[in-house]
Amino acid sequence: SWWLWIGAALVVLGATTMPGLLVTDAYDLALAQELSRETSVAVSDAAGDTAFTAALGSTARLGFLVGPALVWIAAWRERVVPGAVPALVVASWLVGFASMDLPVMLAGSALLIAATGLAAAHLWWERPARQVGAGDDAHADPSAATAAAA
């Protein structure tokens, strides 16, 4: 589905953008350590006003916020995970970024953990039954093998 392809492309875009954000953080830290506070703030502010910085931040947000949400929506539309999973993922971002208050951010993280746990549990317990003799039968029903042998 197009949800999956667009979401996956955004996730890759975000993953390839993140190293650039980390480099700029290291650059800001070096400025703060080597220059006076006034000078380092002025340089950091000037760099932050460029189109490059806006583009870098936008692609990272799309890749880390919108991309995973679209992938989980695609999984829900294909009936791979319950609808609560993409809802919890979106709620986790909304709550987590509502403020820079640590308890609120932790609540957002807890929602994301709940979404991932729900998806994992659903995938584990609702996985398709495998036919005995059809390859990897490690999860096959042993009573089926006994019945087939009889």
PDB file of N, CA and C in Angstrom, residues 17 27 48 64 76 89 104:
ATOM      1  N   THR A  17      19.143  11.641   7.822  1.00  0.00           N
ATOM      2  CA  THR A  17      19.282  13.025   8.268  1.00  0.00           C
ATOM      3  C   THR A  17      19.821  13.118   9.684  1.00  0.00           C
ATOM      4  N   TYR A  27      28.975  20.454  17.003  1.00  0.00           N
ATOM      5  CA  TYR A  27      29.512  21.760  16.600  1.00  0.00           C
ATOM      6  C   TYR A  27      29.091  22.830  17.609  1.00  0.00           C
ATOM      7  N   GLY A  48      21.585  28.674  12.729  1.00  0.00           N
ATOM      8  CA  GLY A  48      20.223  28.147  12.833  1.00  0.00           C
ATOM      9  C   GLY A  48      19.225  28.846  11.946  1.00  0.00           C
ATOM     10  N   PHE A  64      11.119  10.815  11.506  1.00  0.00           N
ATOM     11  CA  PHE A  64      10.982  10.199  12.828  1.00  0.00           C
ATOM     12  C   PHE A  64       9.580  10.306  13.405  1.00  0.00           C
ATOM     13  N   TRP A  76      -1.808  -1.609  10.144  1.00  0.00           N
ATOM     14  CA  TRP A  76      -3.185  -1.734  10.621  1.00  0.00           C
ATOM     15  C   TRP A  76      -4.147  -1.974   9.451  1.00  0.00           C
ATOM     16  N   VAL A  89       0.976   5.310  18.719  1.00  0.00           N
ATOM     17  CA  VAL A  89       2.190   5.923  18.177  1.00  0.00           C
ATOM     18  C   VAL A  89       1.971   7.427  17.973  1.00  0.00           C
ATOM     19  N   VAL A 104       6.131  14.631  31.247  1.00  0.00           N
ATOM     20  CA  VAL A 104       5.293  14.571  30.043  1.00  0.00           C
ATOM     21  C   VAL A 104       6.022  13.823  28.935  1.00  0.00           C
TER      22      VAL A 104
END
